[in-house]
């Protein structure tokens, strides 16, 4: 770790990476922020642009471009790098290309002597986080992804609108794959200390069909944003900041990061978005939920999909 202060290295200066960097600067997340990108000219330009705003920020963050050797004393390496999908390219083919990109990234990071925590944001994040764990050889606790952190924030926002309540008072999660098989375990959703399902039973203006529609809106939100503006980056950038703060400040906060299942719900090895206690060791513990039978089936289906996809990457020529 960096003995001189909190240090983050960002790999990838695309829209997501720079939305994270901008949010990190404004929230004064760390003391030292290093950006690495294969396009060094772009990385230099981004660093210049960020540094020119330091006079207006509540931060004295040192922002520089760097090399993989700079990861040696970093607390967190955030990975936002990846390749875009080509027209007609299959999901598995895209994953294989991104796996090759990650191989070129992870090995020099570990060779630098990095002993911190990997935080992966590249999609499909659950698969890419597992790939990072396998390539790095790091303990699963120290390799995490953004998971369904943003999905859960979207859910809380929409439920806050629906119930006319501050989203910070809404306690509900999206779990499973960060993708089409994700779902909301409504049995665990609460406003304050009151279950949302109880509120729906007691007040006829609130309907379970409306909740299902909200769940669908969360699941399809990224598609809507991409249709309107070609990409999503502000929300995920802020989600990355939130996770970094939980790590750097040893918060022990519960966030729905992508973490490796280690026997919970009889699942092994697969990475899923699950509520987890996040502290300066990474994913400290998964919070066990009292899921219903149908929710357990949804979780198993999500895990099966991710496991099968990972196997296809390993076996396709």
PDB file of C-alpha atoms in Angstrom:
ATOM      1  CA  UNK A   1       0.000   0.000   0.000  1.00  0.00           C
ATOM      2  CA  UNK A   2       1.034   3.626  -0.499  1.00  0.00           C
ATOM      3  CA  UNK A   3       2.344   4.858   2.844  1.00  0.00           C
ATOM      4  CA  UNK A   4       2.043   8.493   1.760  1.00  0.00           C
ATOM      5  CA  UNK A   5      -1.717   8.502   1.319  1.00  0.00           C
ATOM      6  CA  UNK A   6      -4.616   6.879  -0.480  1.00  0.00           C
ATOM      7  CA  UNK A   7      -3.783   5.923  -4.050  1.00  0.00           C
ATOM      8  CA  UNK A   8      -5.966   4.751  -6.921  1.00  0.00           C
ATOM      9  CA  UNK A   9      -4.788   3.641 -10.350  1.00  0.00           C
ATOM     10  CA  UNK A  10      -7.341   3.747 -13.172  1.00  0.00           C
ATOM     11  CA  UNK A  11      -6.806   1.571 -16.249  1.00  0.00           C
ATOM     12  CA  UNK A  12      -8.855   2.873 -19.186  1.00  0.00           C
ATOM     13  CA  UNK A  13      -9.630   6.522 -19.962  1.00  0.00           C
ATOM     14  CA  UNK A  14     -12.891   6.033 -21.840  1.00  0.00           C
ATOM     15  CA  UNK A  15     -16.252   7.519 -20.884  1.00  0.00           C
ATOM     16  CA  UNK A  16     -16.714   5.301 -17.813  1.00  0.00           C
ATOM     17  CA  UNK A  17     -13.160   5.726 -16.570  1.00  0.00           C
ATOM     18  CA  UNK A  18     -13.207   9.492 -16.912  1.00  0.00           C
ATOM     19  CA  UNK A  19     -16.672   9.846 -15.371  1.00  0.00           C
ATOM     20  CA  UNK A  20     -15.211   7.967 -12.405  1.00  0.00           C
ATOM     21  CA  UNK A  21     -12.108  10.180 -12.377  1.00  0.00           C
ATOM     22  CA  UNK A  22     -14.176  13.378 -12.483  1.00  0.00           C
ATOM     23  CA  UNK A  23     -16.451  12.179  -9.676  1.00  0.00           C
ATOM     24  CA  UNK A  24     -13.426  11.046  -7.636  1.00  0.00           C
ATOM     25  CA  UNK A  25     -11.851  14.491  -7.971  1.00  0.00           C
ATOM     26  CA  UNK A  26     -15.037  16.267  -6.907  1.00  0.00           C
ATOM     27  CA  UNK A  27     -15.535  13.946  -3.929  1.00  0.00           C
ATOM     28  CA  UNK A  28     -11.878  14.105  -2.852  1.00  0.00           C
ATOM     29  CA  UNK A  29     -11.667  10.312  -2.746  1.00  0.00           C
ATOM     30  CA  UNK A  30      -7.894   9.859  -2.638  1.00  0.00           C
ATOM     31  CA  UNK A  31      -4.578  11.670  -2.464  1.00  0.00           C
ATOM     32  CA  UNK A  32      -3.025  10.241  -5.614  1.00  0.00           C
ATOM     33  CA  UNK A  33      -4.810   9.284  -8.836  1.00  0.00           C
ATOM     34  CA  UNK A  34      -2.941   7.682 -11.732  1.00  0.00           C
ATOM     35  CA  UNK A  35      -4.410   7.069 -15.186  1.00  0.00           C
ATOM     36  CA  UNK A  36      -3.055   4.344 -17.475  1.00  0.00           C
ATOM     37  CA  UNK A  37      -4.222   3.918 -21.060  1.00  0.00           C
ATOM     38  CA  UNK A  38      -2.789   2.358 -24.195  1.00  0.00           C
ATOM     39  CA  UNK A  39      -3.553   5.719 -25.852  1.00  0.00           C
ATOM     40  CA  UNK A  40      -1.061   7.756 -23.835  1.00  0.00           C
ATOM     41  CA  UNK A  41      -1.821  10.987 -25.662  1.00  0.00           C
ATOM     42  CA  UNK A  42      -5.491  10.785 -24.665  1.00  0.00           C
ATOM     43  CA  UNK A  43      -4.556   9.913 -21.079  1.00  0.00           C
ATOM     44  CA  UNK A  44      -2.243  12.948 -20.950  1.00  0.00           C
ATOM     45  CA  UNK A  45      -5.024  15.162 -22.238  1.00  0.00           C
ATOM     46  CA  UNK A  46      -7.473  13.858 -19.657  1.00  0.00           C
ATOM     47  CA  UNK A  47      -4.963  14.448 -16.855  1.00  0.00           C
ATOM     48  CA  UNK A  48      -4.347  18.015 -18.031  1.00  0.00           C
ATOM     49  CA  UNK A  49      -8.088  18.694 -18.168  1.00  0.00           C
ATOM     50  CA  UNK A  50      -8.667  17.340 -14.651  1.00  0.00           C
ATOM     51  CA  UNK A  51      -5.693  19.194 -13.184  1.00  0.00           C
ATOM     52  CA  UNK A  52      -6.941  22.481 -14.617  1.00  0.00           C
ATOM     53  CA  UNK A  53     -10.012  22.131 -12.403  1.00  0.00           C
ATOM     54  CA  UNK A  54      -8.079  21.575  -9.166  1.00  0.00           C
ATOM     55  CA  UNK A  55      -8.311  25.256  -8.249  1.00  0.00           C
ATOM     56  CA  UNK A  56     -12.098  24.853  -8.001  1.00  0.00           C
ATOM     57  CA  UNK A  57     -12.082  21.515  -6.161  1.00  0.00           C
ATOM     58  CA  UNK A  58     -12.053  20.739  -2.449  1.00  0.00           C
ATOM     59  CA  UNK A  59      -9.090  18.541  -3.149  1.00  0.00           C
ATOM     60  CA  UNK A  60      -5.330  18.595  -3.520  1.00  0.00           C
ATOM     61  CA  UNK A  61      -5.359  15.314  -5.406  1.00  0.00           C
ATOM     62  CA  UNK A  62      -2.218  14.560  -7.377  1.00  0.00           C
ATOM     63  CA  UNK A  63      -3.379  13.431 -10.822  1.00  0.00           C
ATOM     64  CA  UNK A  64      -0.866  11.951 -13.264  1.00  0.00           C
ATOM     65  CA  UNK A  65      -0.522   9.570 -16.176  1.00  0.00           C
ATOM     66  CA  UNK A  66       1.460   6.464 -15.424  1.00  0.00           C
ATOM     67  CA  UNK A  67       2.653   2.969 -16.233  1.00  0.00           C
ATOM     68  CA  UNK A  68       1.784  -0.397 -14.738  1.00  0.00           C
ATOM     69  CA  UNK A  69       4.774  -0.094 -12.404  1.00  0.00           C
ATOM     70  CA  UNK A  70       2.823   2.685 -10.659  1.00  0.00           C
ATOM     71  CA  UNK A  71       0.402   0.034  -9.371  1.00  0.00           C
ATOM     72  CA  UNK A  72       3.006  -1.249  -6.917  1.00  0.00           C
ATOM     73  CA  UNK A  73       1.873   0.926  -3.999  1.00  0.00           C
ATOM     74  CA  UNK A  74      -1.750   1.513  -5.054  1.00  0.00           C
ATOM     75  CA  UNK A  75      -4.608   0.737  -2.691  1.00  0.00           C
ATOM     76  CA  UNK A  76      -7.052   0.072  -5.543  1.00  0.00           C
ATOM     77  CA  UNK A  77      -6.666  -0.608  -9.253  1.00  0.00           C
ATOM     78  CA  UNK A  78      -9.887   0.211 -11.086  1.00  0.00           C
ATOM     79  CA  UNK A  79     -10.254  -1.429 -14.504  1.00  0.00           C
ATOM     80  CA  UNK A  80     -12.519   0.253 -17.040  1.00  0.00           C
ATOM     81  CA  UNK A  81     -10.638  -0.878 -20.156  1.00  0.00           C
ATOM     82  CA  UNK A  82     -12.152  -3.107 -22.806  1.00  0.00           C
ATOM     83  CA  UNK A  83     -13.036  -3.450 -26.482  1.00  0.00           C
ATOM     84  CA  UNK A  84     -16.313  -2.525 -28.133  1.00  0.00           C
ATOM     85  CA  UNK A  85     -18.545  -5.142 -29.726  1.00  0.00           C
ATOM     86  CA  UNK A  86     -18.236  -5.426 -33.512  1.00  0.00           C
ATOM     87  CA  UNK A  87     -21.273  -5.640 -35.757  1.00  0.00           C
ATOM     88  CA  UNK A  88     -22.435  -9.255 -35.880  1.00  0.00           C
ATOM     89  CA  UNK A  89     -19.989 -10.340 -33.177  1.00  0.00           C
ATOM     90  CA  UNK A  90     -21.269 -12.893 -30.682  1.00  0.00           C
ATOM     91  CA  UNK A  91     -21.238 -12.246 -26.931  1.00  0.00           C
ATOM     92  CA  UNK A  92     -18.736 -15.068 -26.428  1.00  0.00           C
ATOM     93  CA  UNK A  93     -16.423 -13.760 -29.153  1.00  0.00           C
ATOM     94  CA  UNK A  94     -16.491 -10.307 -27.546  1.00  0.00           C
ATOM     95  CA  UNK A  95     -15.726 -11.859 -24.174  1.00  0.00           C
ATOM     96  CA  UNK A  96     -12.757 -13.740 -25.587  1.00  0.00           C
ATOM     97  CA  UNK A  97     -11.323 -10.523 -27.024  1.00  0.00           C
ATOM     98  CA  UNK A  98     -11.826  -8.725 -23.726  1.00  0.00           C
ATOM     99  CA  UNK A  99     -10.211 -11.649 -21.906  1.00  0.00           C
ATOM    100  CA  UNK A 100      -7.139 -11.176 -24.132  1.00  0.00           C
ATOM    101  CA  UNK A 101      -7.104  -7.464 -23.310  1.00  0.00           C
ATOM    102  CA  UNK A 102      -7.294  -8.252 -19.596  1.00  0.00           C
ATOM    103  CA  UNK A 103      -4.399 -10.682 -19.890  1.00  0.00           C
ATOM    104  CA  UNK A 104      -2.282  -7.811 -21.207  1.00  0.00           C
ATOM    105  CA  UNK A 105      -3.402  -5.682 -18.249  1.00  0.00           C
ATOM    106  CA  UNK A 106      -3.526  -7.977 -15.232  1.00  0.00           C
ATOM    107  CA  UNK A 107      -0.110  -9.611 -15.599  1.00  0.00           C
ATOM    108  CA  UNK A 108       1.947  -6.373 -15.603  1.00  0.00           C
ATOM    109  CA  UNK A 109      -0.117  -5.102 -12.655  1.00  0.00           C
ATOM    110  CA  UNK A 110       0.622  -8.164 -10.543  1.00  0.00           C
ATOM    111  CA  UNK A 111       4.263  -8.148 -11.690  1.00  0.00           C
ATOM    112  CA  UNK A 112       4.564  -4.591 -10.340  1.00  0.00           C
ATOM    113  CA  UNK A 113       4.124  -5.966  -6.828  1.00  0.00           C
ATOM    114  CA  UNK A 114       0.563  -4.698  -6.441  1.00  0.00           C
ATOM    115  CA  UNK A 115      -0.972  -5.928  -3.176  1.00  0.00           C
ATOM    116  CA  UNK A 116      -4.203  -3.951  -3.130  1.00  0.00           C
ATOM    117  CA  UNK A 117      -7.734  -4.558  -4.388  1.00  0.00           C
ATOM    118  CA  UNK A 118      -8.888  -4.999  -7.979  1.00  0.00           C
ATOM    119  CA  UNK A 119     -12.174  -3.257  -8.793  1.00  0.00           C
ATOM    120  CA  UNK A 120     -13.544  -4.176 -12.232  1.00  0.00           C
ATOM    121  CA  UNK A 121     -16.140  -2.104 -14.093  1.00  0.00           C
ATOM    122  CA  UNK A 122     -15.738  -3.492 -17.630  1.00  0.00           C
ATOM    123  CA  UNK A 123     -18.838  -5.308 -18.903  1.00  0.00           C
ATOM    124  CA  UNK A 124     -19.992  -8.001 -18.693  1.00  0.00           C
ATOM    125  CA  UNK A 125     -18.700  -7.220 -15.247  1.00  0.00           C
ATOM    126  CA  UNK A 126     -19.358 -10.537 -13.466  1.00  0.00           C
ATOM    127  CA  UNK A 127     -17.449 -12.530 -16.092  1.00  0.00           C
ATOM    128  CA  UNK A 128     -14.637  -9.973 -16.372  1.00  0.00           C
ATOM    129  CA  UNK A 129     -14.222  -9.932 -12.582  1.00  0.00           C
ATOM    130  CA  UNK A 130     -13.903 -13.714 -12.519  1.00  0.00           C
ATOM    131  CA  UNK A 131     -11.354 -13.516 -15.337  1.00  0.00           C
ATOM    132  CA  UNK A 132      -9.405 -10.942 -13.312  1.00  0.00           C
ATOM    133  CA  UNK A 133      -9.406 -13.250 -10.305  1.00  0.00           C
ATOM    134  CA  UNK A 134      -8.157 -16.191 -12.373  1.00  0.00           C
ATOM    135  CA  UNK A 135      -5.451 -14.172 -14.155  1.00  0.00           C
ATOM    136  CA  UNK A 136      -4.194 -12.444 -11.029  1.00  0.00           C
ATOM    137  CA  UNK A 137      -4.242 -15.404  -8.669  1.00  0.00           C
ATOM    138  CA  UNK A 138      -5.427 -13.005  -5.964  1.00  0.00           C
ATOM    139  CA  UNK A 139      -7.739 -14.160  -3.170  1.00  0.00           C
ATOM    140  CA  UNK A 140     -11.378 -13.700  -4.179  1.00  0.00           C
ATOM    141  CA  UNK A 141     -11.867 -11.176  -1.373  1.00  0.00           C
ATOM    142  CA  UNK A 142      -9.487  -8.763  -3.111  1.00  0.00           C
ATOM    143  CA  UNK A 143     -11.023  -9.048  -6.598  1.00  0.00           C
ATOM    144  CA  UNK A 144     -14.452  -7.439  -6.898  1.00  0.00           C
ATOM    145  CA  UNK A 145     -16.630  -5.848  -9.556  1.00  0.00           C
ATOM    146  CA  UNK A 146     -19.188  -3.066  -9.617  1.00  0.00           C
ATOM    147  CA  UNK A 147     -21.861  -5.780  -9.880  1.00  0.00           C
ATOM    148  CA  UNK A 148     -25.413  -4.530  -9.361  1.00  0.00           C
ATOM    149  CA  UNK A 149     -24.419  -1.482  -7.326  1.00  0.00           C
ATOM    150  CA  UNK A 150     -25.757   0.896  -9.963  1.00  0.00           C
ATOM    151  CA  UNK A 151     -28.839  -1.278 -10.580  1.00  0.00           C
ATOM    152  CA  UNK A 152     -29.654  -1.112  -6.859  1.00  0.00           C
ATOM    153  CA  UNK A 153     -29.242   2.678  -6.916  1.00  0.00           C
ATOM    154  CA  UNK A 154     -31.614   2.883  -9.887  1.00  0.00           C
ATOM    155  CA  UNK A 155     -34.097   0.723  -7.987  1.00  0.00           C
ATOM    156  CA  UNK A 156     -33.957   2.911  -4.890  1.00  0.00           C
ATOM    157  CA  UNK A 157     -34.455   6.027  -7.014  1.00  0.00           C
ATOM    158  CA  UNK A 158     -37.529   4.623  -8.768  1.00  0.00           C
ATOM    159  CA  UNK A 159     -39.038   3.274  -5.535  1.00  0.00           C
ATOM    160  CA  UNK A 160     -38.442   6.650  -3.911  1.00  0.00           C
ATOM    161  CA  UNK A 161     -40.423   8.291  -6.699  1.00  0.00           C
ATOM    162  CA  UNK A 162     -43.201   5.698  -6.492  1.00  0.00           C
ATOM    163  CA  UNK A 163     -43.642   5.889  -2.716  1.00  0.00           C
ATOM    164  CA  UNK A 164     -42.759   9.620  -2.528  1.00  0.00           C
ATOM    165  CA  UNK A 165     -39.925   8.968  -0.086  1.00  0.00           C
ATOM    166  CA  UNK A 166     -36.211   9.788   0.063  1.00  0.00           C
ATOM    167  CA  UNK A 167     -34.360   7.016  -1.826  1.00  0.00           C
ATOM    168  CA  UNK A 168     -31.871   6.904   1.049  1.00  0.00           C
ATOM    169  CA  UNK A 169     -34.715   5.530   3.194  1.00  0.00           C
ATOM    170  CA  UNK A 170     -35.386   2.742   0.701  1.00  0.00           C
ATOM    171  CA  UNK A 171     -33.569  -0.513   1.464  1.00  0.00           C
ATOM    172  CA  UNK A 172     -33.827  -2.796  -1.568  1.00  0.00           C
ATOM    173  CA  UNK A 173     -31.379  -4.659  -3.762  1.00  0.00           C
ATOM    174  CA  UNK A 174     -30.976  -5.906  -7.297  1.00  0.00           C
ATOM    175  CA  UNK A 175     -29.008  -9.167  -7.211  1.00  0.00           C
ATOM    176  CA  UNK A 176     -27.585 -11.751  -9.604  1.00  0.00           C
ATOM    177  CA  UNK A 177     -25.963 -11.036 -12.948  1.00  0.00           C
ATOM    178  CA  UNK A 178     -25.485  -7.412 -13.947  1.00  0.00           C
ATOM    179  CA  UNK A 179     -27.580  -8.079 -17.020  1.00  0.00           C
ATOM    180  CA  UNK A 180     -30.807  -9.609 -18.250  1.00  0.00           C
ATOM    181  CA  UNK A 181     -31.042 -12.293 -15.545  1.00  0.00           C
ATOM    182  CA  UNK A 182     -30.764  -9.868 -12.625  1.00  0.00           C
ATOM    183  CA  UNK A 183     -33.818  -9.557 -10.370  1.00  0.00           C
ATOM    184  CA  UNK A 184     -35.245  -7.834  -7.304  1.00  0.00           C
ATOM    185  CA  UNK A 185     -35.901 -10.025  -4.248  1.00  0.00           C
ATOM    186  CA  UNK A 186     -39.043  -8.173  -3.194  1.00  0.00           C
ATOM    187  CA  UNK A 187     -39.310 -10.203   0.001  1.00  0.00           C
ATOM    188  CA  UNK A 188     -36.249  -8.283   1.241  1.00  0.00           C
ATOM    189  CA  UNK A 189     -37.285  -4.780   0.115  1.00  0.00           C
ATOM    190  CA  UNK A 190     -38.117  -2.262   2.833  1.00  0.00           C
ATOM    191  CA  UNK A 191     -38.913   1.394   3.383  1.00  0.00           C
ATOM    192  CA  UNK A 192     -37.394   2.264   6.707  1.00  0.00           C
ATOM    193  CA  UNK A 193     -38.138  -0.874   8.717  1.00  0.00           C
ATOM    194  CA  UNK A 194     -41.394  -1.756   6.961  1.00  0.00           C
ATOM    195  CA  UNK A 195     -41.473  -4.393   4.202  1.00  0.00           C
ATOM    196  CA  UNK A 196     -42.650  -3.011   0.877  1.00  0.00           C
ATOM    197  CA  UNK A 197     -44.866  -6.046   0.313  1.00  0.00           C
ATOM    198  CA  UNK A 198     -46.663  -5.215   3.592  1.00  0.00           C
ATOM    199  CA  UNK A 199     -47.151  -1.621   2.465  1.00  0.00           C
ATOM    200  CA  UNK A 200     -48.695  -2.865  -0.787  1.00  0.00           C
ATOM    201  CA  UNK A 201     -51.116  -5.115   1.127  1.00  0.00           C
ATOM    202  CA  UNK A 202     -52.157  -2.314   3.475  1.00  0.00           C
ATOM    203  CA  UNK A 203     -52.548   0.476   0.903  1.00  0.00           C
ATOM    204  CA  UNK A 204     -54.501  -0.284  -2.249  1.00  0.00           C
ATOM    205  CA  UNK A 205     -52.875   2.522  -4.260  1.00  0.00           C
ATOM    206  CA  UNK A 206     -49.640   0.546  -4.195  1.00  0.00           C
ATOM    207  CA  UNK A 207     -49.684  -2.580  -6.355  1.00  0.00           C
ATOM    208  CA  UNK A 208     -47.293  -5.476  -6.801  1.00  0.00           C
ATOM    209  CA  UNK A 209     -47.696  -5.177 -10.579  1.00  0.00           C
ATOM    210  CA  UNK A 210     -46.272  -1.662 -10.284  1.00  0.00           C
ATOM    211  CA  UNK A 211     -43.282  -3.065  -8.407  1.00  0.00           C
ATOM    212  CA  UNK A 212     -42.684  -5.595 -11.174  1.00  0.00           C
ATOM    213  CA  UNK A 213     -42.799  -2.764 -13.714  1.00  0.00           C
ATOM    214  CA  UNK A 214     -40.211  -0.877 -11.671  1.00  0.00           C
ATOM    215  CA  UNK A 215     -38.014  -3.989 -11.644  1.00  0.00           C
ATOM    216  CA  UNK A 216     -38.298  -4.178 -15.426  1.00  0.00           C
ATOM    217  CA  UNK A 217     -37.414  -0.481 -15.738  1.00  0.00           C
ATOM    218  CA  UNK A 218     -34.261  -1.083 -13.704  1.00  0.00           C
ATOM    219  CA  UNK A 219     -33.294  -4.075 -15.835  1.00  0.00           C
ATOM    220  CA  UNK A 220     -33.777  -2.182 -19.117  1.00  0.00           C
ATOM    221  CA  UNK A 221     -32.484   1.230 -17.967  1.00  0.00           C
ATOM    222  CA  UNK A 222     -29.094   0.806 -19.639  1.00  0.00           C
ATOM    223  CA  UNK A 223     -30.747  -0.045 -22.967  1.00  0.00           C
ATOM    224  CA  UNK A 224     -32.860   3.116 -22.751  1.00  0.00           C
ATOM    225  CA  UNK A 225     -29.866   5.309 -21.934  1.00  0.00           C
ATOM    226  CA  UNK A 226     -27.751   3.757 -24.689  1.00  0.00           C
ATOM    227  CA  UNK A 227     -30.579   4.287 -27.184  1.00  0.00           C
ATOM    228  CA  UNK A 228     -30.794   7.958 -26.193  1.00  0.00           C
ATOM    229  CA  UNK A 229     -27.091   8.861 -25.804  1.00  0.00           C
ATOM    230  CA  UNK A 230     -25.084   5.840 -27.087  1.00  0.00           C
ATOM    231  CA  UNK A 231     -23.514   4.928 -23.727  1.00  0.00           C
ATOM    232  CA  UNK A 232     -23.940   5.020 -19.950  1.00  0.00           C
ATOM    233  CA  UNK A 233     -21.171   6.451 -17.812  1.00  0.00           C
ATOM    234  CA  UNK A 234     -22.173   9.039 -15.181  1.00  0.00           C
ATOM    235  CA  UNK A 235     -24.073   6.642 -12.931  1.00  0.00           C
ATOM    236  CA  UNK A 236     -21.484   3.883 -13.055  1.00  0.00           C
ATOM    237  CA  UNK A 237     -18.709   6.418 -12.534  1.00  0.00           C
ATOM    238  CA  UNK A 238     -20.345   7.503  -9.276  1.00  0.00           C
ATOM    239  CA  UNK A 239     -20.960   3.874  -8.292  1.00  0.00           C
ATOM    240  CA  UNK A 240     -17.227   3.170  -8.646  1.00  0.00           C
ATOM    241  CA  UNK A 241     -16.485   6.146  -6.396  1.00  0.00           C
ATOM    242  CA  UNK A 242     -18.908   4.838  -3.785  1.00  0.00           C
ATOM    243  CA  UNK A 243     -17.172   1.448  -3.702  1.00  0.00           C
ATOM    244  CA  UNK A 244     -13.717   3.042  -3.558  1.00  0.00           C
ATOM    245  CA  UNK A 245     -14.766   5.183  -0.593  1.00  0.00           C
ATOM    246  CA  UNK A 246     -16.042   2.107   1.240  1.00  0.00           C
ATOM    247  CA  UNK A 247     -12.664   0.429   0.712  1.00  0.00           C
ATOM    248  CA  UNK A 248     -10.365   3.370   1.421  1.00  0.00           C
ATOM    249  CA  UNK A 249     -12.292   4.492   4.517  1.00  0.00           C
ATOM    250  CA  UNK A 250     -12.797   0.947   5.855  1.00  0.00           C
ATOM    251  CA  UNK A 251     -16.525   1.701   6.019  1.00  0.00           C
ATOM    252  CA  UNK A 252     -17.873  -1.837   6.313  1.00  0.00           C
ATOM    253  CA  UNK A 253     -20.745  -0.671   4.104  1.00  0.00           C
ATOM    254  CA  UNK A 254     -23.185  -3.089   2.475  1.00  0.00           C
ATOM    255  CA  UNK A 255     -23.040  -2.734  -1.319  1.00  0.00           C
ATOM    256  CA  UNK A 256     -24.204  -5.065  -4.081  1.00  0.00           C
ATOM    257  CA  UNK A 257     -20.782  -5.630  -5.608  1.00  0.00           C
ATOM    258  CA  UNK A 258     -19.847  -8.539  -7.851  1.00  0.00           C
ATOM    259  CA  UNK A 259     -18.177 -11.033  -5.539  1.00  0.00           C
ATOM    260  CA  UNK A 260     -17.319 -14.715  -5.656  1.00  0.00           C
ATOM    261  CA  UNK A 261     -19.808 -17.113  -4.108  1.00  0.00           C
ATOM    262  CA  UNK A 262     -18.145 -19.407  -1.589  1.00  0.00           C
ATOM    263  CA  UNK A 263     -20.945 -21.785  -0.680  1.00  0.00           C
ATOM    264  CA  UNK A 264     -23.676 -19.211  -0.076  1.00  0.00           C
ATOM    265  CA  UNK A 265     -27.004 -20.505  -1.433  1.00  0.00           C
ATOM    266  CA  UNK A 266     -25.046 -23.656  -2.414  1.00  0.00           C
ATOM    267  CA  UNK A 267     -23.225 -21.695  -5.131  1.00  0.00           C
ATOM    268  CA  UNK A 268     -19.480 -21.944  -5.707  1.00  0.00           C
ATOM    269  CA  UNK A 269     -16.903 -20.003  -7.749  1.00  0.00           C
ATOM    270  CA  UNK A 270     -19.360 -17.906  -9.787  1.00  0.00           C
ATOM    271  CA  UNK A 271     -19.245 -14.121  -9.432  1.00  0.00           C
ATOM    272  CA  UNK A 272     -22.633 -12.462  -8.799  1.00  0.00           C
ATOM    273  CA  UNK A 273     -23.957  -9.109  -7.656  1.00  0.00           C
ATOM    274  CA  UNK A 274     -24.806  -9.679  -3.994  1.00  0.00           C
ATOM    275  CA  UNK A 275     -25.087  -7.492  -0.885  1.00  0.00           C
ATOM    276  CA  UNK A 276     -21.663  -7.664   0.686  1.00  0.00           C
ATOM    277  CA  UNK A 277     -19.832  -5.943   3.531  1.00  0.00           C
ATOM    278  CA  UNK A 278     -17.096  -3.874   1.883  1.00  0.00           C
ATOM    279  CA  UNK A 279     -14.083  -2.692   3.882  1.00  0.00           C
ATOM    280  CA  UNK A 280     -10.350  -2.169   3.422  1.00  0.00           C
ATOM    281  CA  UNK A 281      -9.881  -5.893   2.768  1.00  0.00           C
ATOM    282  CA  UNK A 282     -12.366  -5.856  -0.121  1.00  0.00           C
ATOM    283  CA  UNK A 283     -15.378  -8.187  -0.030  1.00  0.00           C
ATOM    284  CA  UNK A 284     -15.368  -9.101   3.663  1.00  0.00           C
ATOM    285  CA  UNK A 285     -18.618 -11.068   3.879  1.00  0.00           C
ATOM    286  CA  UNK A 286     -21.679 -11.736   1.753  1.00  0.00           C
ATOM    287  CA  UNK A 287     -24.889 -10.807   3.593  1.00  0.00           C
ATOM    288  CA  UNK A 288     -27.206 -13.823   3.538  1.00  0.00           C
ATOM    289  CA  UNK A 289     -30.795 -12.977   2.584  1.00  0.00           C
ATOM    290  CA  UNK A 290     -33.862 -15.019   3.525  1.00  0.00           C
ATOM    291  CA  UNK A 291     -34.932 -15.562  -0.071  1.00  0.00           C
ATOM    292  CA  UNK A 292     -38.192 -17.200  -1.067  1.00  0.00           C
ATOM    293  CA  UNK A 293     -38.226 -20.384  -3.129  1.00  0.00           C
ATOM    294  CA  UNK A 294     -38.895 -18.475  -6.355  1.00  0.00           C
ATOM    295  CA  UNK A 295     -36.146 -15.955  -5.565  1.00  0.00           C
ATOM    296  CA  UNK A 296     -33.690 -18.776  -4.946  1.00  0.00           C
ATOM    297  CA  UNK A 297     -34.668 -20.241  -8.320  1.00  0.00           C
ATOM    298  CA  UNK A 298     -34.010 -16.864  -9.987  1.00  0.00           C
ATOM    299  CA  UNK A 299     -30.616 -16.656  -8.321  1.00  0.00           C
ATOM    300  CA  UNK A 300     -29.730 -20.174  -9.446  1.00  0.00           C
ATOM    301  CA  UNK A 301     -30.785 -19.359 -13.019  1.00  0.00           C
ATOM    302  CA  UNK A 302     -28.606 -16.252 -13.024  1.00  0.00           C
ATOM    303  CA  UNK A 303     -25.648 -18.214 -11.657  1.00  0.00           C
ATOM    304  CA  UNK A 304     -26.182 -21.006 -14.214  1.00  0.00           C
ATOM    305  CA  UNK A 305     -26.196 -18.511 -17.075  1.00  0.00           C
ATOM    306  CA  UNK A 306     -22.925 -16.919 -15.955  1.00  0.00           C
ATOM    307  CA  UNK A 307     -21.274 -20.276 -15.322  1.00  0.00           C
ATOM    308  CA  UNK A 308     -22.242 -21.535 -18.776  1.00  0.00           C
ATOM    309  CA  UNK A 309     -21.026 -18.337 -20.439  1.00  0.00           C
ATOM    310  CA  UNK A 310     -17.663 -18.609 -18.693  1.00  0.00           C
ATOM    311  CA  UNK A 311     -17.331 -22.235 -19.831  1.00  0.00           C
ATOM    312  CA  UNK A 312     -18.038 -21.207 -23.413  1.00  0.00           C
ATOM    313  CA  UNK A 313     -15.211 -18.699 -23.280  1.00  0.00           C
ATOM    314  CA  UNK A 314     -12.837 -21.413 -22.093  1.00  0.00           C
ATOM    315  CA  UNK A 315     -13.865 -23.969 -24.724  1.00  0.00           C
ATOM    316  CA  UNK A 316     -14.566 -21.961 -27.904  1.00  0.00           C
ATOM    317  CA  UNK A 317     -11.728 -22.083 -30.441  1.00  0.00           C
TER     318      UNK A 317
END
